[in-house]
Short mmCIF file of C-alpha atoms and ligand atoms in Angstrom, two decimals:
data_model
loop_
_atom_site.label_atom_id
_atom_site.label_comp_id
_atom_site.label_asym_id
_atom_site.label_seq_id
_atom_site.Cartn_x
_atom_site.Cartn_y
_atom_site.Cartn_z
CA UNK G 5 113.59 72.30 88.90
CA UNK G 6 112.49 74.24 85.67
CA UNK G 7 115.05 76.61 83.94
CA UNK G 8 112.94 79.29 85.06
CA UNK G 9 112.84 77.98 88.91
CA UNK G 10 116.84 77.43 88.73
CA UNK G 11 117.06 81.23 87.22
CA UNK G 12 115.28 82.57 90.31
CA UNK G 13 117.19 80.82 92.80
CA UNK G 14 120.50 81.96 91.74
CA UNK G 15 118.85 85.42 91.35
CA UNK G 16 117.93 85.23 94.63
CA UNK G 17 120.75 84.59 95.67
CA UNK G 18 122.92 86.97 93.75
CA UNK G 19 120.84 89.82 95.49
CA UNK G 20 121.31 88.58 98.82
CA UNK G 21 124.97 88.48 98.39
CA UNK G 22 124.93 91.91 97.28
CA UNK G 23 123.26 93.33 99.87
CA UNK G 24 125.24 91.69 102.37
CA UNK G 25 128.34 93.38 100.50
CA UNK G 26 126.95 96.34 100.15
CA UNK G 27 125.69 96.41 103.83
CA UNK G 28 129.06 95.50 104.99
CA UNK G 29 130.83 97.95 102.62
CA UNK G 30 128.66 100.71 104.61
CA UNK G 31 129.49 99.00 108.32
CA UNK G 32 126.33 97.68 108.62
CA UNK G 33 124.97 94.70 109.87
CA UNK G 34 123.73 92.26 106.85
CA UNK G 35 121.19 91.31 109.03
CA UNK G 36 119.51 94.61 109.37
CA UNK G 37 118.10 94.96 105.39
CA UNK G 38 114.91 93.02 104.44
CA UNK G 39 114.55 91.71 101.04
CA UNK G 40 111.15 92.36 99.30
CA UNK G 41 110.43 90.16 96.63
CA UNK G 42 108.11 92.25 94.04
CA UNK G 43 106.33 89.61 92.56
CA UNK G 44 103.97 91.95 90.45
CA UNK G 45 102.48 90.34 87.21
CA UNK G 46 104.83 87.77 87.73
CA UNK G 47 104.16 83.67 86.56
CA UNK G 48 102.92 81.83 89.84
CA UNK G 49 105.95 79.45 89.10
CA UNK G 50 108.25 81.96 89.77
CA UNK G 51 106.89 83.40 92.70
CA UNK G 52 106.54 79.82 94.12
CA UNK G 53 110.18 79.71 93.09
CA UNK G 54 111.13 82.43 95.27
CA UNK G 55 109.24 80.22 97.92
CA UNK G 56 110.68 77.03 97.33
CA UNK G 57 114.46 79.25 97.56
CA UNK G 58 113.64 80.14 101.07
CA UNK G 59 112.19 83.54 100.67
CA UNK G 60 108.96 84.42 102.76
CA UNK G 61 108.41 88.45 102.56
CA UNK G 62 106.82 89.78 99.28
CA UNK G 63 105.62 93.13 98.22
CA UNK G 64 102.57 93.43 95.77
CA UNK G 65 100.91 96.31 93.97
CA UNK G 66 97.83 95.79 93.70
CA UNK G 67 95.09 94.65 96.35
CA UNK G 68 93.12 92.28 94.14
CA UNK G 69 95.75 90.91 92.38
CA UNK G 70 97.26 89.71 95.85
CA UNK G 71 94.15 88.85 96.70
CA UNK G 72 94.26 85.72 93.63
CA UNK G 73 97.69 84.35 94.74
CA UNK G 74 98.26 84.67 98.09
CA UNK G 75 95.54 83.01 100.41
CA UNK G 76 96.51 79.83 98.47
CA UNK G 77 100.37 79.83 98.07
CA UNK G 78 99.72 80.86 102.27
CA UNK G 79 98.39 77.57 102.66
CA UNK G 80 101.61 76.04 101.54
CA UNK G 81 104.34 78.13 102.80
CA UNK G 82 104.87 79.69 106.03
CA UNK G 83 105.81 82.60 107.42
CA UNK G 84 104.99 84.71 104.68
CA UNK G 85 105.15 88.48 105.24
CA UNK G 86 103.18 90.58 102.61
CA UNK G 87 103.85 94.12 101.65
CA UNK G 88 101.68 96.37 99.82
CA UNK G 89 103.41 98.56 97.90
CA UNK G 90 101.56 100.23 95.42
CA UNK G 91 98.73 103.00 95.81
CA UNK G 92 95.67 101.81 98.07
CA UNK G 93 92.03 103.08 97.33
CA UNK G 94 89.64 103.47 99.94
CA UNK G 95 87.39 101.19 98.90
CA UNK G 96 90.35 98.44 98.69
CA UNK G 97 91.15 99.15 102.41
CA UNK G 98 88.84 96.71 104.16
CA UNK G 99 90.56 93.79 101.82
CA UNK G 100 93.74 95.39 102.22
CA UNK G 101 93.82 95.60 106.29
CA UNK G 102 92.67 92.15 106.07
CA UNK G 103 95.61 90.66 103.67
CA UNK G 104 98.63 92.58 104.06
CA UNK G 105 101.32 92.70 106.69
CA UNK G 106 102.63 95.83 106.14
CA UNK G 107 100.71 99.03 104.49
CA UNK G 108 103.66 101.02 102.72
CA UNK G 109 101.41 103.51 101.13
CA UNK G 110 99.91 105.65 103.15
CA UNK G 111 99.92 108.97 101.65
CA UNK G 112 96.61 111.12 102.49
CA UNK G 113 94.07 112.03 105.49
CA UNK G 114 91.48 110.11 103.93
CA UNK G 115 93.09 107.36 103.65
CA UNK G 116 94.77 107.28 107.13
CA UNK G 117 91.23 107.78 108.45
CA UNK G 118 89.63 104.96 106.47
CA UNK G 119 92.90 102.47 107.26
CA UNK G 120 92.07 103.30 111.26
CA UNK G 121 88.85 102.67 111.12
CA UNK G 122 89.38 99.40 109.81
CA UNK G 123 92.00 98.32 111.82
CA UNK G 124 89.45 98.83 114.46
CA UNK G 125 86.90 96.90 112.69
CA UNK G 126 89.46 93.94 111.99
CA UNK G 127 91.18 94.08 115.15
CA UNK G 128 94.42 93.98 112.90
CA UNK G 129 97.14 96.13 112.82
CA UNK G 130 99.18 95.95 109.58
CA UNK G 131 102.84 98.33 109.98
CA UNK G 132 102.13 101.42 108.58
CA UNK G 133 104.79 103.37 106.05
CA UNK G 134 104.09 106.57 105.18
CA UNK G 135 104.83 106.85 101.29
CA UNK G 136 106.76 110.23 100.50
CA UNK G 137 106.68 111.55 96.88
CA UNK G 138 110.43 113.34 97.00
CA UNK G 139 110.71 114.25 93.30
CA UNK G 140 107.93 116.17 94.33
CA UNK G 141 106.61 114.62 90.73
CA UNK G 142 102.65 115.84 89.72
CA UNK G 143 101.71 112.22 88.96
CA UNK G 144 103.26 109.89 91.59
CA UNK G 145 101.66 109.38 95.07
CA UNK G 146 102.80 110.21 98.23
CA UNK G 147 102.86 113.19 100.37
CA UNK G 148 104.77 116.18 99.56
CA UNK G 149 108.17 116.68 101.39
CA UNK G 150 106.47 120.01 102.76
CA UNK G 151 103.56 118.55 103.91
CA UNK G 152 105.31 115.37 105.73
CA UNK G 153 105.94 116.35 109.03
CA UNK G 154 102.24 117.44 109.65
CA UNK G 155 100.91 113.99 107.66
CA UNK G 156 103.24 111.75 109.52
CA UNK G 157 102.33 113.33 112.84
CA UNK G 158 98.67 113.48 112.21
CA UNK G 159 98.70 109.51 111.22
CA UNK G 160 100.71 108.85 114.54
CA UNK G 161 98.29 110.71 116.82
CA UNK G 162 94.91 112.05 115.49
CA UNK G 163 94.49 108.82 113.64
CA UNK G 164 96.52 106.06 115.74
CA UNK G 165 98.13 104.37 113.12
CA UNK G 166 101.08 102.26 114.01
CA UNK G 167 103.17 103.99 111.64
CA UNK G 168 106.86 102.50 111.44
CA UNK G 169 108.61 104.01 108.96
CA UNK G 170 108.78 106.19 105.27
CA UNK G 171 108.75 104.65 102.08
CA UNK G 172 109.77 106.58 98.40
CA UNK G 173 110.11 105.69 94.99
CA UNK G 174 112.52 108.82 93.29
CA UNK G 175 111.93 109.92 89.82
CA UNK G 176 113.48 107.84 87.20
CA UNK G 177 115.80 110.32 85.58
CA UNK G 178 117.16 111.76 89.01
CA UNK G 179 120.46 110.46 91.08
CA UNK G 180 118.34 108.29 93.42
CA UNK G 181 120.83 109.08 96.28
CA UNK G 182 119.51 112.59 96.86
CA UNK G 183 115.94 111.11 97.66
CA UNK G 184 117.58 108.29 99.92
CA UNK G 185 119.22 110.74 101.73
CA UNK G 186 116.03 112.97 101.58
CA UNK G 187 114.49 110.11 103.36
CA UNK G 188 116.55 108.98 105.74
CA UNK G 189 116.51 112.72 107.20
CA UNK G 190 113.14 112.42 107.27
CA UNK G 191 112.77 109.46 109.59
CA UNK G 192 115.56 110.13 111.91
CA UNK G 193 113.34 113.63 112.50
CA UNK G 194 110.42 110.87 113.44
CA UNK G 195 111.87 108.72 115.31
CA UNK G 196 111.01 106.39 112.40
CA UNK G 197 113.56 103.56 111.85
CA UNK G 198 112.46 101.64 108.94
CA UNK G 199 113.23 102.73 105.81
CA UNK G 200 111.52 101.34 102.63
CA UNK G 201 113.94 102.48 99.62
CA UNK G 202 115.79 100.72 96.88
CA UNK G 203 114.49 98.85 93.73
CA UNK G 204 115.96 96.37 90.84
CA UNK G 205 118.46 99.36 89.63
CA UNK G 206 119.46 101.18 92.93
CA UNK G 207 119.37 98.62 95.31
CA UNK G 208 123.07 98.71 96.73
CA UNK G 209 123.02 102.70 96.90
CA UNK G 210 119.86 102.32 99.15
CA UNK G 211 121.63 100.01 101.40
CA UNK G 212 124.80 102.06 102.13
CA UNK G 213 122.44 105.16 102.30
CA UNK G 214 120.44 103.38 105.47
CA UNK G 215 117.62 101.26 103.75
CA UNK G 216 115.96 98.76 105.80
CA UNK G 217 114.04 97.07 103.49
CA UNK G 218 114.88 97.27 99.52
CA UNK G 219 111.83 96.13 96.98
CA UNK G 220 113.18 93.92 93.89
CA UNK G 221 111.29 93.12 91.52
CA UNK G 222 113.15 92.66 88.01
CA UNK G 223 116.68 91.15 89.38
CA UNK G 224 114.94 88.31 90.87
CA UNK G 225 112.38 87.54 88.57
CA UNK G 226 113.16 88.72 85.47
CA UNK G 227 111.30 91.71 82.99
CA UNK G 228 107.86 91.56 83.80
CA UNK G 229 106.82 91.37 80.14
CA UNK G 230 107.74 87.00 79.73
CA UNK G 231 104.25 86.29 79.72
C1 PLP K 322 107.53 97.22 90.79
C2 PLP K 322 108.00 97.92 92.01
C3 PLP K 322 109.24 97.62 92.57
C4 PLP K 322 110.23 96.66 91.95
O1 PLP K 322 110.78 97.23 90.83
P1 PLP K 322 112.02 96.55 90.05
O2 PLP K 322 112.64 97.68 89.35
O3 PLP K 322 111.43 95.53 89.16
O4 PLP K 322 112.90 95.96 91.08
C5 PLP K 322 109.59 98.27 93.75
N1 PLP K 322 108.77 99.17 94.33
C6 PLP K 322 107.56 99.48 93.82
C7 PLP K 322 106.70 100.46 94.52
C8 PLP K 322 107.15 98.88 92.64
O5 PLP K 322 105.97 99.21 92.13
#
C-alpha cells in the first residue's frame, strides 16, 4: 500500500472505533450509526483506499462530480451506497435520481416536485432527507425550522416522496449540540428515524445526541487542499 492508502486505513479505522465508543458511552447500539465517507475533491487513490479498507457508503457534493468517479469505481466494488449531500439543482435531478442512493437535500417545493416526478420517470426511489437549515443562517440551504413541519409533511403526502429522515449542517461558530438536539426533536415529531448529523469536528457529540448516520470527510481523508 502507498503512505497515503495506509493513512486512510488507520483513519478509517480510528473513526469507527470512536463511534463505537461514543455510541456505547450514550447506551447505544454501535451498530445503529452509519459512517459516510465524504470523499469531496478528494484523490481517486484515496477514495479507492477507503474501498480497499472495507468501506462501501459515501456521501458526495456535487452531482457531476459523482457522476466522474463513481459509475467506474461501481464496477469494481460492491455494495456501494451513495449519498448526496450537498445542494441539488433542478436541472441536476434527473442525473441525480439516477446515481444516488440517498437524496439528503431536499429543502424546497420545487425541488420536491421535480425529485417526484422523476422518481416516476426512473422508476427509482432514492431515501429522501429533508435538509433543515437550524442556524436559521441567510446563506445555507435548507428549510427554515418554522417552515419544517409544513415542508416535511407536504414532501410525505402532496408529493410522495419516501422521505426517511432530517439532515443539518449547524453554523460553524455555534455549540453544534443545540442544532443536534434541534433535530432530533424534529424527527421524533415525524416519525422520522434517521438522523443525518455529525461531521470531521463534531462527530462523537452527534452520536451520543441520536445521529444515525455521521458525514466525515477530513478525519478520514485528510484536508481537502493535498492536491
Ligand atoms: C464536506 C462535508 C462534510 C464533511 O466535512 P468534514 O468536516 O471534512 O468531515 C459533511 N457534510 C457535508 C454536507 C459536507 O459538505
Amino acid at each position: 500500500m502507498t503512505d497515503a492508502a495506509t493513512e486512510v486505513a488507520a483513519n478509517l479505522a480510528d473513526v469507527r472505533a470512536r463511534i463505537a465508543a461514543a455510541a456505547a458511552e450514550a447506551g447505544r447500539d454501535p451498530g445503529t450509526v452509519t459512517l459516510i465517507a465524504v470523499g469531496k475533491v478528494q484523490p481517486i487513490e484515496r477514495v479507492e483506499a477507503a474501498l480497499l479498507a472495507g468501506q462501501r457508503v459515501f456521501g458526495e457534493n456535487r452531482v457531476q462530480e459523482a457522476q466522474g468517479k463513481w459509475p467506474g469505481l461501481r464496477e469494481r466494488f460492491d455494495g456501494v451506497e451513495l449519498h448526496l449531500i450537498g445542494p441539488l439543482q433542478t436541472n441536476k435531478v434527473r442525473e441525480a435520481v439516477a446515481l444516488f442512493d440517498v437524496i439528503q437535500t431536499v429543502d424546497r417545493p420545487k425541488l420536491a416536485a421535480e425529485l417526484a416526478r422523476e422518481m416516476d420517470r426512473q422508476g427509482r426511489r432514492p431515501d429522501c432527507y429533508i435538509q433543515i437549515n437550524t442556524g436559521e443562517e441567510a446563506q445555507k440551504a435548507g428549510v427554515l425550522p418554522a417552515e419544517a413541519d409544513a415542508f416535511i409533511e407536504a414532501c410525505r403526502s402532496a408529493h410522495g416522496l419516501p422521505v426517511v429522515g432530517l439532515m443539518c449542517i449547524p453554523p460553524v461558530d455555534d455549540d453544534p449540540a443545540l442544532h443536534f438536539a434541534l433535530l432530533r426533536e424534529l424527527a421524533k415529531r415525524h416519525g422520522l428515524e434517521r438522523l443525518s448529523m455529525g461531521m470531521s469536528g463534531d462527530y462523537e457529540a452527534a452520536v451520543a445526541l441520536g445521529a444515525t448516520h455521521v458525514r466525515v470527510g477530513t478525519a478520514i481523508f485528510g484536508a481537502r487542499d493535498h492536491g
